Coordinates of C-alpha atoms in Angstrom, one line a residue:
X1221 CA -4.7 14.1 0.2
X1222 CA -7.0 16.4 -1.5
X1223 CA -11.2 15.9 -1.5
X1224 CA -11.9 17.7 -4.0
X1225 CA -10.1 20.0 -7.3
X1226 CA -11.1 22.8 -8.7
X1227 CA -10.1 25.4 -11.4
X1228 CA -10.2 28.1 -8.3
X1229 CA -11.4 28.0 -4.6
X1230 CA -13.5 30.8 -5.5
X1231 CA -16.1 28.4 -7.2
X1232 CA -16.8 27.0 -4.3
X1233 CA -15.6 29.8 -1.3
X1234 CA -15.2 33.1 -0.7
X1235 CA -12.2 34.0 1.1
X1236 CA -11.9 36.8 4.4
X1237 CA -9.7 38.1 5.9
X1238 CA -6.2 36.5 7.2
X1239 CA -6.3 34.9 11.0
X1240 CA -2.5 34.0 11.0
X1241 CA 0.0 32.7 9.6
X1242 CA 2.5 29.1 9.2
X1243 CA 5.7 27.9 8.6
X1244 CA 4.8 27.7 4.9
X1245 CA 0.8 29.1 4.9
X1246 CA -1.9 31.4 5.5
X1247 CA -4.4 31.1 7.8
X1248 CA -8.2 32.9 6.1
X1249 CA -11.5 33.2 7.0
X1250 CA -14.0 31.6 4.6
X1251 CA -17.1 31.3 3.4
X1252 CA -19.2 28.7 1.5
X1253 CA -21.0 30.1 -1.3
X1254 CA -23.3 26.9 -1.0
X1255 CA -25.1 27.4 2.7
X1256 CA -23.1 30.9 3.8
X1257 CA -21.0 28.2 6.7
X1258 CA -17.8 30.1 7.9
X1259 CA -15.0 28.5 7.9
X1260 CA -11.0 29.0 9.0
X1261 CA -8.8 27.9 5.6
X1262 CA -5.2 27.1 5.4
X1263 CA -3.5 28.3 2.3
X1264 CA -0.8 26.4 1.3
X1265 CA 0.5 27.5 -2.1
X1266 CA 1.5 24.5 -4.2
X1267 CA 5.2 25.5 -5.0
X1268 CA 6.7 25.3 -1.3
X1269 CA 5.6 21.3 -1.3
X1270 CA 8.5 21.2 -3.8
X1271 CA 10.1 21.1 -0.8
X1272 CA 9.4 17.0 0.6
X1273 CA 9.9 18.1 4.4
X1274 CA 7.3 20.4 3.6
X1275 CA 5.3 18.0 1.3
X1276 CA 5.1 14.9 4.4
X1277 CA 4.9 17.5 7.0
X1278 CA 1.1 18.7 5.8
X1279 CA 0.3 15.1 4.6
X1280 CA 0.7 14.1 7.7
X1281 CA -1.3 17.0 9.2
X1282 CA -3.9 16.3 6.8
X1283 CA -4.0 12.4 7.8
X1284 CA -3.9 13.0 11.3
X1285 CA -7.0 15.4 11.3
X1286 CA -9.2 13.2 9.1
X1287 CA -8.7 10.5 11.8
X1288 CA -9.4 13.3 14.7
X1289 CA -13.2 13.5 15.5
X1290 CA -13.3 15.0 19.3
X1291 CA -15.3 18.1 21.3
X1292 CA -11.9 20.1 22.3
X1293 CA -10.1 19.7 18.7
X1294 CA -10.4 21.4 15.9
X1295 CA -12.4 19.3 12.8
X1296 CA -11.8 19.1 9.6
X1297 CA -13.9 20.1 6.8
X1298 CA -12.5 18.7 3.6
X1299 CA -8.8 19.4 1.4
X1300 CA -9.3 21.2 -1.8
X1301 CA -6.4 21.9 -4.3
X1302 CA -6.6 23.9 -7.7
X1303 CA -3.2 24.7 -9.7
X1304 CA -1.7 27.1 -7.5
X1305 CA -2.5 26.3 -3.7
X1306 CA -4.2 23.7 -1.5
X1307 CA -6.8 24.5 0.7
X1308 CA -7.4 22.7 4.2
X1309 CA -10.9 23.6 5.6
X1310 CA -11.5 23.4 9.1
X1311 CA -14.1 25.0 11.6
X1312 CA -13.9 28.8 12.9
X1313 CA -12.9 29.0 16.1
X1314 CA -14.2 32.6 16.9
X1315 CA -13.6 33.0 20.4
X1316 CA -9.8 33.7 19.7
X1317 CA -6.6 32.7 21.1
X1318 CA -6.1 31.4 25.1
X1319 CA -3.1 33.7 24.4
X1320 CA -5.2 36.6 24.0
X1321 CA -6.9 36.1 26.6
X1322 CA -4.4 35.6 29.5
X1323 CA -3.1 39.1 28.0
X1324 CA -5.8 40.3 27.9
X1325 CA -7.8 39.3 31.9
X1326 CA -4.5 38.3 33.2
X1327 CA -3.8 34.8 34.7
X1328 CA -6.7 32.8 35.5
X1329 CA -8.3 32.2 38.9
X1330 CA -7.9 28.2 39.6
X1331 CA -11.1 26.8 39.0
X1332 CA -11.1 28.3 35.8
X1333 CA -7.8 27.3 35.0
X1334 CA -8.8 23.7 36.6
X1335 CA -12.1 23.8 33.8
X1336 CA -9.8 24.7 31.0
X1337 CA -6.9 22.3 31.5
X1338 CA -9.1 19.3 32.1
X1339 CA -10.5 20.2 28.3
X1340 CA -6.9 20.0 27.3
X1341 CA -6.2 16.6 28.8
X1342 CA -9.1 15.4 27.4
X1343 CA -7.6 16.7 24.1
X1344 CA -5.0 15.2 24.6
X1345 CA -5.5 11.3 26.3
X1346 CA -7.7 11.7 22.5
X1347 CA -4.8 12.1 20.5
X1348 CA -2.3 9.9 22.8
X1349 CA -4.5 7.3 22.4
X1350 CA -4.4 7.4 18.7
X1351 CA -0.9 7.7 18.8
X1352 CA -0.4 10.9 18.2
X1353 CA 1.8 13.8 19.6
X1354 CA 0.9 17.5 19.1
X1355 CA 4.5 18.6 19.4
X1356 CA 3.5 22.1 19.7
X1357 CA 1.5 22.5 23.2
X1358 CA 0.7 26.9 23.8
X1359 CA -1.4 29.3 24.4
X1360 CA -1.7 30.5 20.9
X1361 CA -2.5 26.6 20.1
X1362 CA -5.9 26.6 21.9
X1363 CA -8.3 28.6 20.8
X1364 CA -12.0 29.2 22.5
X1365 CA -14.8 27.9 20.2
X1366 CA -17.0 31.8 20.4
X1367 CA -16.1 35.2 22.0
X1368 CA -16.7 35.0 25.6
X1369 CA -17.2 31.5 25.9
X1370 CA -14.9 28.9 28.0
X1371 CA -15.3 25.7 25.6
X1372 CA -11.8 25.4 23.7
X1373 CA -10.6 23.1 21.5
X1374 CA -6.6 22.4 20.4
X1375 CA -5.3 23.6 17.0
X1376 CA -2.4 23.5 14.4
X1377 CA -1.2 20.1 13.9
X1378 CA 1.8 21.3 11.4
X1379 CA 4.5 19.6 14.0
X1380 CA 2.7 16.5 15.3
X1381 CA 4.0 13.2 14.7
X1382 CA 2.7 9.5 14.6
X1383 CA 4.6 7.8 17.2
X1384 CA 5.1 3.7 18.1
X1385 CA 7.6 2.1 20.4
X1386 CA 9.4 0.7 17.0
X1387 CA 9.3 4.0 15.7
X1388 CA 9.9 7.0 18.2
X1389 CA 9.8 11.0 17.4
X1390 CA 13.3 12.1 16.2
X1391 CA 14.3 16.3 15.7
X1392 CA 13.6 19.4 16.8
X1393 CA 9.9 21.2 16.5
X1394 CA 8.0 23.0 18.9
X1395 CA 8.2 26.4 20.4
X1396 CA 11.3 27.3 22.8
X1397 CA 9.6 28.4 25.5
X1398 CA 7.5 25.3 25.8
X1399 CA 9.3 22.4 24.0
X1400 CA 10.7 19.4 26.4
X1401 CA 14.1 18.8 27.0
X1402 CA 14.7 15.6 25.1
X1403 CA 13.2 17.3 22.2
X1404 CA 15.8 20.2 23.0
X1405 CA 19.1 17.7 22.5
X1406 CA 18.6 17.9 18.7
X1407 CA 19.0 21.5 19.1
X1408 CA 23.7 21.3 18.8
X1409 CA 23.4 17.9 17.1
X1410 CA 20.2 16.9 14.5
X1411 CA 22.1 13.7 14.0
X1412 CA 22.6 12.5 17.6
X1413 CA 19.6 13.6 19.8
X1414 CA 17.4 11.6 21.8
X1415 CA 14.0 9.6 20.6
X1416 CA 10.6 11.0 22.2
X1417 CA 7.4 10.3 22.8
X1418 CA 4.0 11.2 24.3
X1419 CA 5.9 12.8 27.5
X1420 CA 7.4 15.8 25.2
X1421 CA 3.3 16.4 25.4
X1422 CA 3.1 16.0 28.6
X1423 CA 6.4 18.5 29.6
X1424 CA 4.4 21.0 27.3
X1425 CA 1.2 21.0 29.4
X1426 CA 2.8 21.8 32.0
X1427 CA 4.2 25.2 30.9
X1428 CA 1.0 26.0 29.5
X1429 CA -0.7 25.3 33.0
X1430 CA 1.6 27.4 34.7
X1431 CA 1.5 30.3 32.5
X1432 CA -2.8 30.1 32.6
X1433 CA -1.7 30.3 36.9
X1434 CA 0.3 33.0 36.7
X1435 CA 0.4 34.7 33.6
X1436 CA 4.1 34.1 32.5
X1437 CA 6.4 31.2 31.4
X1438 CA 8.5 29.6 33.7
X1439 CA 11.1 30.2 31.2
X1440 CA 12.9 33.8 30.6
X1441 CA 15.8 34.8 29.5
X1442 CA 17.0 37.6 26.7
X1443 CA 19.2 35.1 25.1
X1444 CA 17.8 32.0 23.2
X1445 CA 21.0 29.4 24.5
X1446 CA 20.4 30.6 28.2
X1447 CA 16.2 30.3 27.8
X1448 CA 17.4 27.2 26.6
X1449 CA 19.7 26.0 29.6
X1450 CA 16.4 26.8 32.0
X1451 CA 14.8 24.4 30.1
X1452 CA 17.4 22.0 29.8
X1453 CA 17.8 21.8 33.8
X1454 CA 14.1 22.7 34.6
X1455 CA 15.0 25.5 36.6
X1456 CA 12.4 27.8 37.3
X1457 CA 10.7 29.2 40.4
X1458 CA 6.9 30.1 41.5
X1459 CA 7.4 33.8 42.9
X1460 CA 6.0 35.1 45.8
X1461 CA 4.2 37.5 44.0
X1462 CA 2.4 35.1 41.4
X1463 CA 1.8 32.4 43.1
X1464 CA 0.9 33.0 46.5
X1465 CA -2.6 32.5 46.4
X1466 CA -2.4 29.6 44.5
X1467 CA -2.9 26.4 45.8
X1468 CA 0.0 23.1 46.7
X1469 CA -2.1 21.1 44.3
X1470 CA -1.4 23.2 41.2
X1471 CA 2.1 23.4 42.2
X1472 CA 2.6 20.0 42.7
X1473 CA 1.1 18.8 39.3
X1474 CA 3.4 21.3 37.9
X1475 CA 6.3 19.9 39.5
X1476 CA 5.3 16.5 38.4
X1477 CA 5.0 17.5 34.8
X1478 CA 7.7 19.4 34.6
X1479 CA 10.6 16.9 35.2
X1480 CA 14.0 16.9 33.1
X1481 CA 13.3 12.8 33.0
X1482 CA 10.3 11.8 30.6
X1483 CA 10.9 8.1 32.5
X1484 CA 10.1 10.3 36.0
X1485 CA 7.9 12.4 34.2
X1486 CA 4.1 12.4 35.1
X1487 CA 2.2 10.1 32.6
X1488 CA -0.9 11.9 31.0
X1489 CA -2.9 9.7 33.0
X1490 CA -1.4 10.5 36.4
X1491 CA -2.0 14.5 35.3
X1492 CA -5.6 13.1 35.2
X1493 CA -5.9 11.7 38.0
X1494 CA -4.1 14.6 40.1
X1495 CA -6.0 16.0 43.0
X1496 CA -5.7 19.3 41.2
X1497 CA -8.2 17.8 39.0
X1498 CA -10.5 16.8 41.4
X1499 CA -14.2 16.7 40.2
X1500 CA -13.2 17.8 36.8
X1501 CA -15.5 16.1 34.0
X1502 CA -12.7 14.5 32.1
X1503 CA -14.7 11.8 30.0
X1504 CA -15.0 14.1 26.8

C-alpha cells in the first residue's frame, strides 16, 4: 500500500493545520519541504488498522484512488507510512466544501446547479465505469478546486466499494440523509439486507441535486427511525415556497432518481441524458 517509509513525515513534509476529520483519521494541510507544493494529508495512525474492517477499508481506498486519474476527482499524490501513522497524499482542494457554500449563498440558481451536477456525473459515469461505487454521495463530499471558483471535484472514498454482478455491495455505509433505500435494509438486520450496486449512487445524486435546488434535504425528521421511514418510502415533497421557480425538468430528473426501486430507478446514463441536462459538456 504504502510508496514510500520514512523514520517521520517530517523529513519529507511539513504538516498545517487540520481540514477535517474520518471515521478513523485526520484530515491536514501539508507541505513539501522539496518544491513548497501544498497538499491535503490523511492521517491514519497505525494502531486503529489493528482493526481488519478498518485495515481493507483504507486498502481499498488507497487502491481505488491510484486507479482514479479524472478532472472532477480528487488525485492522489503518493502513501507514506513511518512507525506510528500512514500518510495518504492527495491534492488541496482550497475552494472548500459545496456544503459551505449552499449555506453560505443559499440554493443555487439552475444553470448553475445544471453546470455543477453535470461535473458530478461526469465524476461519476468515471468511477461506474471502473466499477466503482462512492457510497457516500453529499455536499460535504465535493469540494470546489479554489475559493470562488465553480470547477469541483468528488472526495473521500473511505466507504466506496468495488462492485461486479458476481459480487454485489453488502451493509450499511453512507450518510442517513442521503444513503438509498436498499442500502438502508441492513440497517435492523446486517445479516439479511439486500445486494447493491451502482443505483445506491445514483439515489444519492439525487438528494444532493435537490438540496443544491432548494437548499435543504428532502429528508427531515427529529428522530433517526422516522428520517429513516422517509427514506424508506421516498416520501418527500417540493414546497411551494422552494421550488416554485424552478423548472419541471429538475423536478422530473429528481423524481426519476429518487425511486424506492433501483430496477425502476434512473440509470446514470439516462440522468445524462435528461433534458435537465441539456447542452451540458458532459465528456470530461
Amino acid at each position: 500500500m504504502s510508496d514510500i517509509s520514512l523514520e517521520t513525515i517530517t523529513k519529507r513534509y511539513t504538516l498545517g493545520a487540520e481540514l477535517g476529520r474520518g471515521r478513523f483519521s485526520v484530515v491536514k494541510s501539508a507541505t513539501q519541504k522539496s518544491d513548497g507544493g501544498t497538499y491535503a494529508v490523511k492521517v491514519v495512525e497505525n494502531s486503529s488498522l489493528s482493526d481488519e474492517e478498518n485495515l481493507e477499508a483504507l486498502e481499498t481506498e488507497v487502491a481505488i484512488l491510484r486507479q482514479l486519474q479524472h478532472p472532477h476527482i480528487v488525485a492522489l499524490k503518493e502513501v507514506v507510512t513511518t512507525d506510528s501513522d500512514t500518510y495518504i497524499v492527495m491534492e488541496l482542494l482550497s475552494g472548500g466544501e459545496l456544503f459551505n457554500r449552499i449555506v453560505d449563498l443559499g440554493p443555487f440558481v439552475e444553470a448553475t446547479a445544471a453546470d455543477l451536477f453535470a461535473q458530478v456525473c461526469c465524476a461519476m459515469e468515471h468511477l461506474h465505469s471502473a466499477q466503482i461505487v462512492h457510497r457516500d454521495i453529499k455536499p460535504e463530499n465535493i469540494l470546489y478546486t479554489e475559493e470562488g471558483g465553480t470547477s469541483v471535484k468528488v472526495i473521500d472514498f473511505g466507504y466506496a466499494g468495488v462492485w461486479s454482478p458476481e459480487k454485489p455491495l453488502t451493509g450499511l455505509c453512507g450518510t442517513p440523509d442521503y444513503v438509498a433505500p436498499e442500502v438502508l435494509t441492513w440497517y435492523d438486520d446486517e445479516d439479511r439486507g439486500k445486494e447493491y450496486g451502482k443505483g445506491s449512487d445514483v439515489w444519492s445524486m439525487g438528494v444532493l441535486l435537490y438540496v443544491i435546488l432548494s437548499g435543504c434535504s428532502p429528508f427531515s425528521a427529529d428522530e433517526e427511525e422516522a428520517l429513516l421511514a422517509q427514506v424508506a418510502e421516498a416520501k418527500y415533497e417540493f414546497y411551494e415556497n422552494e421550488w416554485k421557480s424552478v423548472s419541471e425538468d429538475a423536478k422530473d430528473l429528481i423524481r426519476k432518481m429518487l425511486v424506492v426501486d433501483p430496477e425502476v430507478r434512473l440509470s446514470l446514463e439516462g440522468v445524462m441524458s435528461h433534458p435537465f441536462l441539456r447542452d451540458r459538456d458532459l465528456t470530461e
